[in-house]
């Protein structure tokens, strides 16, 4: 365990709490069993709406401080009403947010002060897949996702790059995208 | 091409436009090359903010009708400020929104009127992975994601279930989750 030499708050991360959380989980692995949840309701056409509120973790039912409502839709060119980004765009937000949170946590743990972290994410997709117009050679999802980070911090180039690499190694969303994740679908008709 | 016998709008989907779009892409596959984009900026701690606006598709630079701003954060129990759902929760929104849009489009194309589509999504994750506290046996991402649909429509059980199955077969996000998707990370230090 690293003891911060100055304030325990670094990059907005409470490092005292961060290390205490790690210690608590080391002492009782069950604390680390989490289940995240979302509820989605169809609105009209390709437009649907998700709410997030409760989740399970740290051996108890928990809830976010406030409920979040989030929409998804297709743009007009894809026969939607463009009320919100497409589902595949939300995936780009997820990978950027996960890697960024990881970079900041790792930097805080390593004593690196960050001044700026920004990223642009691009995902290439050939819609012949989802439209069923391919001979089977075109996948439905992204062919490639690219994340470019711009990072400014009080450390040398090598140290800053190592933060990104450690974040990638420990990223939940990076794992979900780059490795197979089982998705079970169940249907109740009414 | 199916010709609707009544209104071309079914389930909020303009089926005339849907079939015309499919015909246009069949005639010129290049129309189907899309690139989606997101820009993320770190705010503080695990809190970051993504904006969505432009994308590429139908052989041209395009833009959503309005810019969308979306945050991600960790809850307090995971040493965040809980300003927004976690990145992994956004993944649950993406899979629900993608499958739902697919169900509705397939239903519209097949002449099935839907009255209700809702879903609950759960994702199990053991944080020993991302925290680096596992012996390597625990993955970083979701161990399993479950989507349960409740569907009411003017069709029999078998027909309604077939809509979900066809949506799954053609879903971009389902493919991204269940199959490996290459993610390339680039870093520019400042």
Short mmCIF file of N, CA and C in Angstrom, two decimals, chain A residues 4-184:
data_model
loop_
_atom_site.label_atom_id
_atom_site.label_comp_id
_atom_site.label_asym_id
_atom_site.label_seq_id
_atom_site.Cartn_x
_atom_site.Cartn_y
_atom_site.Cartn_z
N UNK A 4 0.16 8.23 0.43
CA UNK A 4 0.35 9.52 -0.24
C UNK A 4 1.14 10.46 0.67
N UNK A 5 2.05 11.19 0.06
CA UNK A 5 2.90 12.08 0.86
C UNK A 5 2.23 13.43 1.07
N UNK A 6 1.29 13.76 0.20
CA UNK A 6 0.59 15.04 0.38
C UNK A 6 -0.89 14.76 0.57
N UNK A 7 -1.76 15.48 -0.13
CA UNK A 7 -3.19 15.27 -0.01
C UNK A 7 -3.56 13.89 -0.54
N UNK A 8 -4.53 13.21 0.10
CA UNK A 8 -4.95 11.91 -0.42
C UNK A 8 -5.79 12.05 -1.70
N UNK A 9 -6.23 13.28 -2.01
CA UNK A 9 -7.03 13.48 -3.22
C UNK A 9 -6.08 13.81 -4.38
N UNK A 10 -6.05 12.95 -5.36
CA UNK A 10 -5.17 13.19 -6.52
C UNK A 10 -5.98 12.93 -7.78
N UNK A 11 -5.99 13.87 -8.70
CA UNK A 11 -6.79 13.76 -9.94
C UNK A 11 -8.28 13.59 -9.63
N UNK A 12 -8.70 14.09 -8.48
CA UNK A 12 -10.10 13.92 -8.08
C UNK A 12 -10.38 12.56 -7.47
N UNK A 13 -9.36 11.73 -7.33
CA UNK A 13 -9.52 10.38 -6.75
C UNK A 13 -9.07 10.42 -5.29
N UNK A 14 -9.91 9.95 -4.40
CA UNK A 14 -9.56 9.84 -2.99
C UNK A 14 -8.72 8.58 -2.83
N UNK A 15 -7.41 8.76 -2.85
CA UNK A 15 -6.52 7.59 -2.85
C UNK A 15 -6.59 6.82 -1.53
N UNK A 16 -6.87 7.52 -0.44
CA UNK A 16 -7.04 6.81 0.84
C UNK A 16 -8.20 5.83 0.74
N UNK A 17 -9.32 6.31 0.17
CA UNK A 17 -10.49 5.46 0.01
C UNK A 17 -10.21 4.35 -1.01
N UNK A 18 -9.46 4.71 -2.06
CA UNK A 18 -9.13 3.72 -3.10
C UNK A 18 -8.34 2.55 -2.50
N UNK A 19 -7.31 2.88 -1.73
CA UNK A 19 -6.48 1.81 -1.15
C UNK A 19 -7.24 1.05 -0.05
N UNK A 20 -8.10 1.76 0.69
CA UNK A 20 -8.92 1.10 1.72
C UNK A 20 -9.89 0.12 1.07
N UNK A 21 -10.45 0.52 -0.08
CA UNK A 21 -11.38 -0.37 -0.80
C UNK A 21 -10.65 -1.62 -1.27
N UNK A 22 -9.46 -1.43 -1.82
CA UNK A 22 -8.67 -2.58 -2.26
C UNK A 22 -8.37 -3.50 -1.08
N UNK A 23 -8.00 -2.93 0.05
CA UNK A 23 -7.70 -3.74 1.24
C UNK A 23 -8.93 -4.51 1.70
N UNK A 24 -10.09 -3.83 1.70
CA UNK A 24 -11.34 -4.49 2.14
C UNK A 24 -11.66 -5.67 1.23
N UNK A 25 -11.48 -5.50 -0.07
CA UNK A 25 -11.79 -6.57 -1.02
C UNK A 25 -10.79 -7.72 -0.90
N UNK A 26 -9.53 -7.36 -0.64
CA UNK A 26 -8.53 -8.42 -0.43
C UNK A 26 -8.92 -9.28 0.77
N UNK A 27 -9.48 -8.64 1.80
CA UNK A 27 -9.86 -9.35 3.03
C UNK A 27 -11.14 -10.16 2.85
N UNK A 28 -12.00 -9.74 1.92
CA UNK A 28 -13.27 -10.43 1.69
C UNK A 28 -13.64 -10.30 0.22
N UNK A 29 -13.27 -11.33 -0.55
CA UNK A 29 -13.45 -11.27 -2.00
C UNK A 29 -14.90 -11.13 -2.43
N UNK A 30 -15.82 -11.53 -1.57
CA UNK A 30 -17.24 -11.47 -1.93
C UNK A 30 -17.72 -10.04 -2.18
N UNK A 31 -17.02 -9.09 -1.57
CA UNK A 31 -17.36 -7.67 -1.78
C UNK A 31 -17.28 -7.32 -3.27
N UNK A 32 -16.44 -8.05 -4.00
CA UNK A 32 -16.20 -7.72 -5.41
C UNK A 32 -17.25 -8.28 -6.38
N UNK A 33 -18.19 -9.07 -5.86
CA UNK A 33 -19.25 -9.61 -6.74
C UNK A 33 -20.28 -8.53 -7.01
N UNK A 34 -20.34 -8.06 -8.24
CA UNK A 34 -21.28 -7.01 -8.60
C UNK A 34 -22.23 -7.50 -9.68
N UNK A 35 -23.42 -6.88 -9.70
CA UNK A 35 -24.33 -7.10 -10.82
C UNK A 35 -24.90 -5.74 -11.20
N UNK A 36 -24.67 -5.35 -12.45
CA UNK A 36 -25.25 -4.10 -12.94
C UNK A 36 -26.51 -4.41 -13.73
N UNK A 37 -27.43 -3.43 -13.76
CA UNK A 37 -28.76 -3.67 -14.32
C UNK A 37 -29.24 -2.46 -15.12
N UNK A 38 -30.10 -2.73 -16.07
CA UNK A 38 -30.72 -1.68 -16.86
C UNK A 38 -32.12 -2.13 -17.24
N UNK A 39 -33.04 -1.16 -17.35
CA UNK A 39 -34.39 -1.48 -17.82
C UNK A 39 -34.66 -0.66 -19.06
N UNK A 40 -35.07 -1.33 -20.11
CA UNK A 40 -35.30 -0.64 -21.38
C UNK A 40 -36.75 -0.79 -21.81
N UNK A 41 -37.30 0.27 -22.36
CA UNK A 41 -38.67 0.24 -22.86
C UNK A 41 -38.71 0.83 -24.27
N UNK A 42 -39.34 0.13 -25.17
CA UNK A 42 -39.51 0.62 -26.53
C UNK A 42 -40.42 1.84 -26.52
N UNK A 43 -40.03 2.87 -27.29
CA UNK A 43 -40.86 4.08 -27.41
C UNK A 43 -41.64 4.04 -28.72
N UNK A 44 -40.93 4.09 -29.85
CA UNK A 44 -41.57 3.99 -31.17
C UNK A 44 -40.47 3.81 -32.21
N UNK A 45 -40.75 3.02 -33.22
CA UNK A 45 -39.73 2.79 -34.24
C UNK A 45 -38.46 2.24 -33.60
N UNK A 46 -37.31 2.81 -33.95
CA UNK A 46 -36.03 2.33 -33.39
C UNK A 46 -35.67 3.04 -32.09
N UNK A 47 -36.58 3.84 -31.58
CA UNK A 47 -36.33 4.63 -30.38
C UNK A 47 -36.70 3.86 -29.11
N UNK A 48 -35.76 3.71 -28.20
CA UNK A 48 -36.05 3.08 -26.91
C UNK A 48 -35.37 3.85 -25.79
N UNK A 49 -35.77 3.56 -24.59
CA UNK A 49 -35.32 4.34 -23.42
C UNK A 49 -34.91 3.41 -22.30
N UNK A 50 -33.74 3.66 -21.74
CA UNK A 50 -33.21 2.84 -20.64
C UNK A 50 -33.17 3.65 -19.36
N UNK A 51 -33.52 3.02 -18.26
CA UNK A 51 -33.30 3.64 -16.95
C UNK A 51 -32.33 2.78 -16.15
N UNK A 52 -31.48 3.48 -15.40
CA UNK A 52 -30.51 2.85 -14.51
C UNK A 52 -30.78 3.35 -13.10
N UNK A 53 -30.80 2.47 -12.15
CA UNK A 53 -30.96 2.91 -10.78
C UNK A 53 -30.26 1.94 -9.82
N UNK A 54 -30.79 0.75 -9.66
CA UNK A 54 -30.24 -0.16 -8.66
C UNK A 54 -29.16 -1.06 -9.24
N UNK A 55 -28.33 -1.56 -8.38
CA UNK A 55 -27.33 -2.57 -8.74
C UNK A 55 -27.01 -3.36 -7.48
N UNK A 56 -26.25 -4.42 -7.63
CA UNK A 56 -25.85 -5.21 -6.48
C UNK A 56 -24.33 -5.15 -6.37
N UNK A 57 -23.84 -5.01 -5.14
CA UNK A 57 -22.40 -5.02 -4.95
C UNK A 57 -22.08 -4.87 -3.48
N UNK A 58 -20.85 -5.19 -3.12
CA UNK A 58 -20.42 -5.08 -1.72
C UNK A 58 -21.40 -5.83 -0.80
N UNK A 59 -21.87 -6.97 -1.29
CA UNK A 59 -22.74 -7.89 -0.53
C UNK A 59 -24.11 -7.32 -0.17
N UNK A 60 -24.59 -6.35 -0.97
CA UNK A 60 -25.91 -5.78 -0.68
C UNK A 60 -26.53 -5.15 -1.92
N UNK A 61 -27.85 -4.97 -1.86
CA UNK A 61 -28.53 -4.20 -2.89
C UNK A 61 -28.13 -2.74 -2.73
N UNK A 62 -27.78 -2.11 -3.83
CA UNK A 62 -27.36 -0.72 -3.78
C UNK A 62 -28.14 0.09 -4.82
N UNK A 63 -27.98 1.40 -4.79
CA UNK A 63 -28.65 2.24 -5.79
C UNK A 63 -27.76 3.44 -6.10
N UNK A 64 -27.81 3.87 -7.36
CA UNK A 64 -27.14 5.12 -7.70
C UNK A 64 -27.81 6.26 -6.96
N UNK A 65 -27.06 7.35 -6.80
CA UNK A 65 -27.61 8.53 -6.09
C UNK A 65 -28.82 9.09 -6.82
N UNK A 66 -28.83 8.99 -8.13
CA UNK A 66 -30.02 9.43 -8.88
C UNK A 66 -30.23 8.47 -10.06
N UNK A 67 -31.48 8.35 -10.44
CA UNK A 67 -31.82 7.53 -11.61
C UNK A 67 -31.34 8.24 -12.88
N UNK A 68 -30.84 7.47 -13.83
CA UNK A 68 -30.44 8.04 -15.12
C UNK A 68 -31.33 7.46 -16.21
N UNK A 69 -31.80 8.33 -17.07
CA UNK A 69 -32.62 7.92 -18.21
C UNK A 69 -31.82 8.19 -19.48
N UNK A 70 -31.76 7.23 -20.36
CA UNK A 70 -30.92 7.35 -21.53
C UNK A 70 -31.63 6.75 -22.74
N UNK A 71 -31.63 7.46 -23.84
CA UNK A 71 -32.33 6.99 -25.03
C UNK A 71 -31.37 6.41 -26.06
N UNK A 72 -31.90 5.66 -26.98
CA UNK A 72 -31.16 5.20 -28.16
C UNK A 72 -32.11 5.26 -29.34
N UNK A 73 -31.57 5.54 -30.50
CA UNK A 73 -32.39 5.63 -31.71
C UNK A 73 -31.47 5.43 -32.91
N UNK A 74 -32.03 5.38 -34.08
CA UNK A 74 -31.24 5.39 -35.30
C UNK A 74 -31.38 6.77 -35.95
N UNK A 75 -30.36 7.22 -36.68
CA UNK A 75 -30.50 8.48 -37.41
C UNK A 75 -31.47 8.31 -38.59
N UNK A 76 -31.87 9.43 -39.16
CA UNK A 76 -32.84 9.39 -40.27
C UNK A 76 -32.32 8.54 -41.43
N UNK A 77 -31.02 8.61 -41.71
CA UNK A 77 -30.47 7.83 -42.83
C UNK A 77 -30.61 6.33 -42.60
N UNK A 78 -30.80 5.94 -41.32
CA UNK A 78 -31.04 4.53 -41.00
C UNK A 78 -32.48 4.33 -40.52
N UNK A 79 -33.37 5.13 -41.08
CA UNK A 79 -34.82 4.98 -40.92
C UNK A 79 -35.26 5.13 -39.46
N UNK A 80 -34.55 5.97 -38.71
CA UNK A 80 -34.96 6.28 -37.34
C UNK A 80 -35.39 7.72 -37.24
N UNK A 81 -35.69 8.16 -36.01
CA UNK A 81 -36.13 9.54 -35.78
C UNK A 81 -35.00 10.37 -35.16
N UNK A 82 -33.83 9.76 -34.95
CA UNK A 82 -32.64 10.47 -34.47
C UNK A 82 -32.86 11.20 -33.14
N UNK A 83 -33.58 10.55 -32.25
CA UNK A 83 -33.79 11.14 -30.93
C UNK A 83 -32.55 11.03 -30.04
N UNK A 84 -31.62 10.16 -30.42
CA UNK A 84 -30.47 9.87 -29.55
C UNK A 84 -29.42 9.13 -30.38
N UNK A 85 -28.22 8.99 -29.84
CA UNK A 85 -27.21 8.19 -30.55
C UNK A 85 -27.68 6.74 -30.71
N UNK A 86 -27.09 6.06 -31.67
CA UNK A 86 -27.39 4.65 -31.91
C UNK A 86 -26.80 3.78 -30.80
N UNK A 87 -27.33 2.57 -30.64
CA UNK A 87 -26.74 1.66 -29.66
C UNK A 87 -25.23 1.46 -29.86
N UNK A 88 -24.78 1.34 -31.08
CA UNK A 88 -23.33 1.12 -31.29
C UNK A 88 -22.49 2.34 -30.90
N UNK A 89 -23.09 3.53 -30.96
CA UNK A 89 -22.34 4.71 -30.49
C UNK A 89 -22.19 4.69 -28.97
N UNK A 90 -23.19 4.18 -28.28
CA UNK A 90 -23.08 4.07 -26.82
C UNK A 90 -21.91 3.16 -26.43
N UNK A 91 -21.61 2.17 -27.26
CA UNK A 91 -20.46 1.30 -27.00
C UNK A 91 -19.16 2.12 -27.04
N UNK A 92 -19.09 3.11 -27.93
CA UNK A 92 -17.89 3.95 -28.02
C UNK A 92 -17.73 4.79 -26.75
N UNK A 93 -18.84 5.29 -26.25
CA UNK A 93 -18.82 6.02 -24.96
C UNK A 93 -18.33 5.11 -23.85
N UNK A 94 -18.80 3.87 -23.85
CA UNK A 94 -18.43 2.93 -22.79
C UNK A 94 -16.93 2.65 -22.78
N UNK A 95 -16.34 2.43 -23.94
CA UNK A 95 -14.91 2.11 -23.96
C UNK A 95 -14.09 3.33 -23.58
N UNK A 96 -14.49 4.52 -24.04
CA UNK A 96 -13.74 5.74 -23.69
C UNK A 96 -13.84 6.01 -22.19
N UNK A 97 -15.05 5.88 -21.65
CA UNK A 97 -15.25 6.17 -20.22
C UNK A 97 -14.51 5.19 -19.34
N UNK A 98 -14.48 3.92 -19.74
CA UNK A 98 -13.82 2.89 -18.93
C UNK A 98 -12.30 3.08 -18.94
N UNK A 99 -11.74 3.28 -20.13
CA UNK A 99 -10.28 3.46 -20.20
C UNK A 99 -9.85 4.74 -19.48
N UNK A 100 -10.66 5.80 -19.61
CA UNK A 100 -10.31 7.07 -18.98
C UNK A 100 -10.34 6.95 -17.46
N UNK A 101 -11.39 6.33 -16.91
CA UNK A 101 -11.46 6.14 -15.46
C UNK A 101 -10.27 5.32 -14.97
N UNK A 102 -9.89 4.33 -15.75
CA UNK A 102 -8.74 3.50 -15.39
C UNK A 102 -7.44 4.28 -15.40
N UNK A 103 -7.25 5.09 -16.43
CA UNK A 103 -6.04 5.92 -16.52
C UNK A 103 -5.92 6.83 -15.29
N UNK A 104 -7.04 7.43 -14.92
CA UNK A 104 -7.04 8.38 -13.81
C UNK A 104 -6.79 7.66 -12.48
N UNK A 105 -7.43 6.52 -12.29
CA UNK A 105 -7.19 5.75 -11.06
C UNK A 105 -5.75 5.27 -10.95
N UNK A 106 -5.22 4.75 -12.05
CA UNK A 106 -3.84 4.25 -12.04
C UNK A 106 -2.88 5.42 -11.77
N UNK A 107 -3.15 6.56 -12.41
CA UNK A 107 -2.29 7.73 -12.19
C UNK A 107 -2.34 8.15 -10.73
N UNK A 108 -3.54 8.16 -10.16
CA UNK A 108 -3.68 8.54 -8.74
C UNK A 108 -2.88 7.59 -7.86
N UNK A 109 -3.00 6.30 -8.14
CA UNK A 109 -2.30 5.30 -7.34
C UNK A 109 -0.79 5.42 -7.48
N UNK A 110 -0.35 5.84 -8.67
CA UNK A 110 1.10 5.94 -8.92
C UNK A 110 1.66 7.32 -8.60
N UNK A 111 0.81 8.22 -8.14
CA UNK A 111 1.30 9.55 -7.76
C UNK A 111 1.54 10.48 -8.94
N UNK A 112 0.86 10.22 -10.04
CA UNK A 112 1.02 11.08 -11.23
C UNK A 112 -0.14 12.06 -11.32
N UNK A 113 0.17 13.34 -11.35
CA UNK A 113 -0.88 14.35 -11.50
C UNK A 113 -1.19 14.54 -12.98
N UNK A 114 -2.46 14.38 -13.32
CA UNK A 114 -2.89 14.56 -14.71
C UNK A 114 -3.50 15.95 -14.89
N UNK A 115 -3.23 16.56 -16.03
CA UNK A 115 -3.82 17.86 -16.34
C UNK A 115 -4.96 17.73 -17.35
N UNK A 116 -4.86 16.76 -18.21
CA UNK A 116 -5.88 16.60 -19.26
C UNK A 116 -5.86 15.17 -19.79
N UNK A 117 -7.03 14.61 -19.97
CA UNK A 117 -7.17 13.33 -20.69
C UNK A 117 -8.36 13.50 -21.62
N UNK A 118 -8.15 13.37 -22.89
CA UNK A 118 -9.28 13.39 -23.82
C UNK A 118 -9.06 12.30 -24.85
N UNK A 119 -10.14 11.88 -25.47
CA UNK A 119 -10.01 10.81 -26.46
C UNK A 119 -11.05 10.98 -27.56
N UNK A 120 -10.66 10.54 -28.73
CA UNK A 120 -11.62 10.42 -29.83
C UNK A 120 -11.73 8.93 -30.15
N UNK A 121 -12.95 8.50 -30.40
CA UNK A 121 -13.20 7.08 -30.66
C UNK A 121 -13.88 6.96 -32.01
N UNK A 122 -13.43 6.02 -32.79
CA UNK A 122 -14.05 5.76 -34.10
C UNK A 122 -14.35 4.27 -34.20
N UNK A 123 -15.48 3.94 -34.76
CA UNK A 123 -15.81 2.54 -34.99
C UNK A 123 -16.29 2.35 -36.43
N UNK A 124 -15.63 1.46 -37.14
CA UNK A 124 -15.99 1.18 -38.54
C UNK A 124 -16.99 0.04 -38.60
N UNK A 125 -18.07 0.26 -39.30
CA UNK A 125 -19.08 -0.79 -39.41
C UNK A 125 -19.64 -0.81 -40.82
N UNK A 126 -19.76 -2.00 -41.36
CA UNK A 126 -20.33 -2.18 -42.70
C UNK A 126 -21.74 -2.74 -42.50
N UNK A 127 -22.73 -1.92 -42.82
CA UNK A 127 -24.11 -2.29 -42.50
C UNK A 127 -24.67 -3.42 -43.37
N UNK A 128 -23.89 -3.88 -44.33
CA UNK A 128 -24.33 -5.06 -45.09
C UNK A 128 -24.57 -6.23 -44.14
N UNK A 129 -23.80 -6.25 -43.02
CA UNK A 129 -23.95 -7.32 -42.04
C UNK A 129 -25.33 -7.29 -41.38
N UNK A 130 -25.64 -6.20 -40.71
CA UNK A 130 -26.91 -6.17 -39.96
C UNK A 130 -28.12 -6.17 -40.89
N UNK A 131 -27.92 -5.71 -42.12
CA UNK A 131 -29.06 -5.67 -43.05
C UNK A 131 -29.27 -7.01 -43.75
N UNK A 132 -28.40 -7.96 -43.47
CA UNK A 132 -28.55 -9.29 -44.07
C UNK A 132 -28.27 -9.29 -45.56
N UNK A 133 -27.47 -8.31 -46.02
CA UNK A 133 -27.18 -8.21 -47.46
C UNK A 133 -25.79 -8.72 -47.80
N UNK A 134 -25.12 -9.28 -46.80
CA UNK A 134 -23.78 -9.80 -47.04
C UNK A 134 -23.87 -11.29 -47.36
N UNK A 135 -22.82 -11.82 -47.99
CA UNK A 135 -22.76 -13.26 -48.28
C UNK A 135 -22.27 -14.03 -47.05
N UNK A 136 -22.19 -13.33 -45.91
CA UNK A 136 -21.72 -13.97 -44.69
C UNK A 136 -20.32 -13.55 -44.33
N UNK A 137 -19.66 -12.80 -45.22
CA UNK A 137 -18.28 -12.39 -44.95
C UNK A 137 -18.20 -11.10 -44.14
N UNK A 138 -19.32 -10.39 -44.02
CA UNK A 138 -19.33 -9.12 -43.28
C UNK A 138 -19.98 -9.34 -41.91
N UNK A 139 -19.26 -9.04 -40.85
CA UNK A 139 -19.82 -9.21 -39.52
C UNK A 139 -20.87 -8.13 -39.24
N UNK A 140 -21.70 -8.37 -38.22
CA UNK A 140 -22.73 -7.39 -37.86
C UNK A 140 -22.15 -6.19 -37.11
N UNK A 141 -21.15 -6.44 -36.29
CA UNK A 141 -20.63 -5.39 -35.41
C UNK A 141 -19.48 -4.61 -36.02
N UNK A 142 -18.80 -3.87 -35.17
CA UNK A 142 -17.67 -3.07 -35.63
C UNK A 142 -16.55 -3.96 -36.16
N UNK A 143 -15.99 -3.55 -37.28
CA UNK A 143 -14.81 -4.25 -37.81
C UNK A 143 -13.58 -3.86 -37.01
N UNK A 144 -13.55 -2.60 -36.59
CA UNK A 144 -12.46 -2.13 -35.73
C UNK A 144 -12.94 -0.90 -34.95
N UNK A 145 -12.48 -0.80 -33.73
CA UNK A 145 -12.70 0.40 -32.91
C UNK A 145 -11.32 0.98 -32.61
N UNK A 146 -11.19 2.30 -32.79
CA UNK A 146 -9.91 2.97 -32.51
C UNK A 146 -10.14 4.07 -31.46
N UNK A 147 -9.28 4.07 -30.47
CA UNK A 147 -9.34 5.10 -29.42
C UNK A 147 -8.02 5.85 -29.44
N UNK A 148 -8.08 7.16 -29.65
CA UNK A 148 -6.85 7.96 -29.58
C UNK A 148 -6.92 8.89 -28.37
N UNK A 149 -5.97 8.67 -27.46
CA UNK A 149 -5.91 9.51 -26.26
C UNK A 149 -4.94 10.67 -26.44
N UNK A 150 -5.32 11.81 -25.89
CA UNK A 150 -4.40 12.94 -25.72
C UNK A 150 -4.27 13.15 -24.22
N UNK A 151 -3.05 13.02 -23.73
CA UNK A 151 -2.83 13.06 -22.29
C UNK A 151 -1.76 14.08 -21.94
N UNK A 152 -2.07 14.90 -20.96
CA UNK A 152 -1.09 15.84 -20.42
C UNK A 152 -1.01 15.62 -18.92
N UNK A 153 0.18 15.36 -18.42
CA UNK A 153 0.34 15.13 -16.99
C UNK A 153 1.76 15.46 -16.56
N UNK A 154 1.94 15.52 -15.26
CA UNK A 154 3.26 15.88 -14.73
C UNK A 154 4.14 14.64 -14.65
N UNK A 155 4.44 14.07 -15.81
CA UNK A 155 5.30 12.88 -15.88
C UNK A 155 5.82 12.78 -17.30
N UNK A 156 6.85 11.95 -17.48
CA UNK A 156 7.42 11.86 -18.83
C UNK A 156 6.54 10.99 -19.73
N UNK A 157 6.86 11.04 -20.99
CA UNK A 157 6.09 10.33 -22.02
C UNK A 157 5.90 8.85 -21.68
N UNK A 158 6.99 8.21 -21.25
CA UNK A 158 6.94 6.77 -20.96
C UNK A 158 5.98 6.47 -19.80
N UNK A 159 6.03 7.30 -18.78
CA UNK A 159 5.17 7.11 -17.61
C UNK A 159 3.69 7.30 -17.99
N UNK A 160 3.42 8.31 -18.81
CA UNK A 160 2.03 8.57 -19.22
C UNK A 160 1.51 7.42 -20.09
N UNK A 161 2.32 6.93 -21.00
CA UNK A 161 1.90 5.81 -21.84
C UNK A 161 1.66 4.55 -21.02
N UNK A 162 2.44 4.38 -19.97
CA UNK A 162 2.28 3.19 -19.12
C UNK A 162 0.94 3.23 -18.37
N UNK A 163 0.42 4.44 -18.10
CA UNK A 163 -0.89 4.54 -17.45
C UNK A 163 -1.97 3.97 -18.38
N UNK A 164 -1.88 4.33 -19.65
CA UNK A 164 -2.88 3.86 -20.62
C UNK A 164 -2.79 2.34 -20.77
N UNK A 165 -1.56 1.84 -20.81
CA UNK A 165 -1.39 0.40 -20.99
C UNK A 165 -1.93 -0.37 -19.78
N UNK A 166 -1.70 0.16 -18.58
CA UNK A 166 -2.22 -0.52 -17.39
C UNK A 166 -3.75 -0.45 -17.36
N UNK A 167 -4.30 0.69 -17.78
CA UNK A 167 -5.75 0.83 -17.84
C UNK A 167 -6.34 -0.18 -18.82
N UNK A 168 -5.71 -0.32 -19.98
CA UNK A 168 -6.17 -1.29 -20.98
C UNK A 168 -6.15 -2.70 -20.39
N UNK A 169 -5.10 -3.03 -19.69
CA UNK A 169 -4.96 -4.38 -19.14
C UNK A 169 -6.04 -4.71 -18.12
N UNK A 170 -6.58 -3.69 -17.47
CA UNK A 170 -7.55 -3.90 -16.40
C UNK A 170 -8.95 -3.40 -16.74
N UNK A 171 -9.17 -3.06 -18.00
CA UNK A 171 -10.46 -2.46 -18.38
C UNK A 171 -11.55 -3.50 -18.59
N UNK A 172 -12.68 -3.28 -17.93
CA UNK A 172 -13.82 -4.19 -18.10
C UNK A 172 -14.39 -4.10 -19.52
N UNK A 173 -14.57 -2.88 -20.01
CA UNK A 173 -15.19 -2.73 -21.33
C UNK A 173 -14.25 -3.20 -22.45
N UNK A 174 -12.95 -2.94 -22.29
CA UNK A 174 -11.98 -3.44 -23.28
C UNK A 174 -12.07 -4.96 -23.36
N UNK A 175 -12.18 -5.61 -22.23
CA UNK A 175 -12.32 -7.07 -22.20
C UNK A 175 -13.62 -7.51 -22.86
N UNK A 176 -14.71 -6.82 -22.53
CA UNK A 176 -16.02 -7.19 -23.11
C UNK A 176 -15.99 -7.08 -24.64
N UNK A 177 -15.29 -6.06 -25.15
CA UNK A 177 -15.25 -5.89 -26.61
C UNK A 177 -14.29 -6.87 -27.27
N UNK A 178 -13.11 -7.04 -26.69
CA UNK A 178 -12.07 -7.80 -27.41
C UNK A 178 -12.16 -9.30 -27.19
N UNK A 179 -12.90 -9.72 -26.17
CA UNK A 179 -13.08 -11.15 -25.91
C UNK A 179 -14.56 -11.50 -25.90
N UNK A 180 -14.88 -12.77 -26.18
CA UNK A 180 -16.30 -13.15 -26.21
C UNK A 180 -16.94 -13.04 -24.83
N UNK A 181 -18.11 -12.43 -24.79
CA UNK A 181 -18.90 -12.31 -23.56
C UNK A 181 -20.23 -13.00 -23.78
N UNK A 182 -20.58 -13.97 -22.95
CA UNK A 182 -21.86 -14.67 -23.15
C UNK A 182 -23.04 -13.74 -22.93
N UNK A 183 -23.98 -13.73 -23.88
CA UNK A 183 -25.20 -12.95 -23.75
C UNK A 183 -26.38 -13.91 -23.88
N UNK A 184 -27.17 -14.03 -22.83
CA UNK A 184 -28.32 -14.94 -22.81
C UNK A 184 -29.58 -14.12 -23.00
#
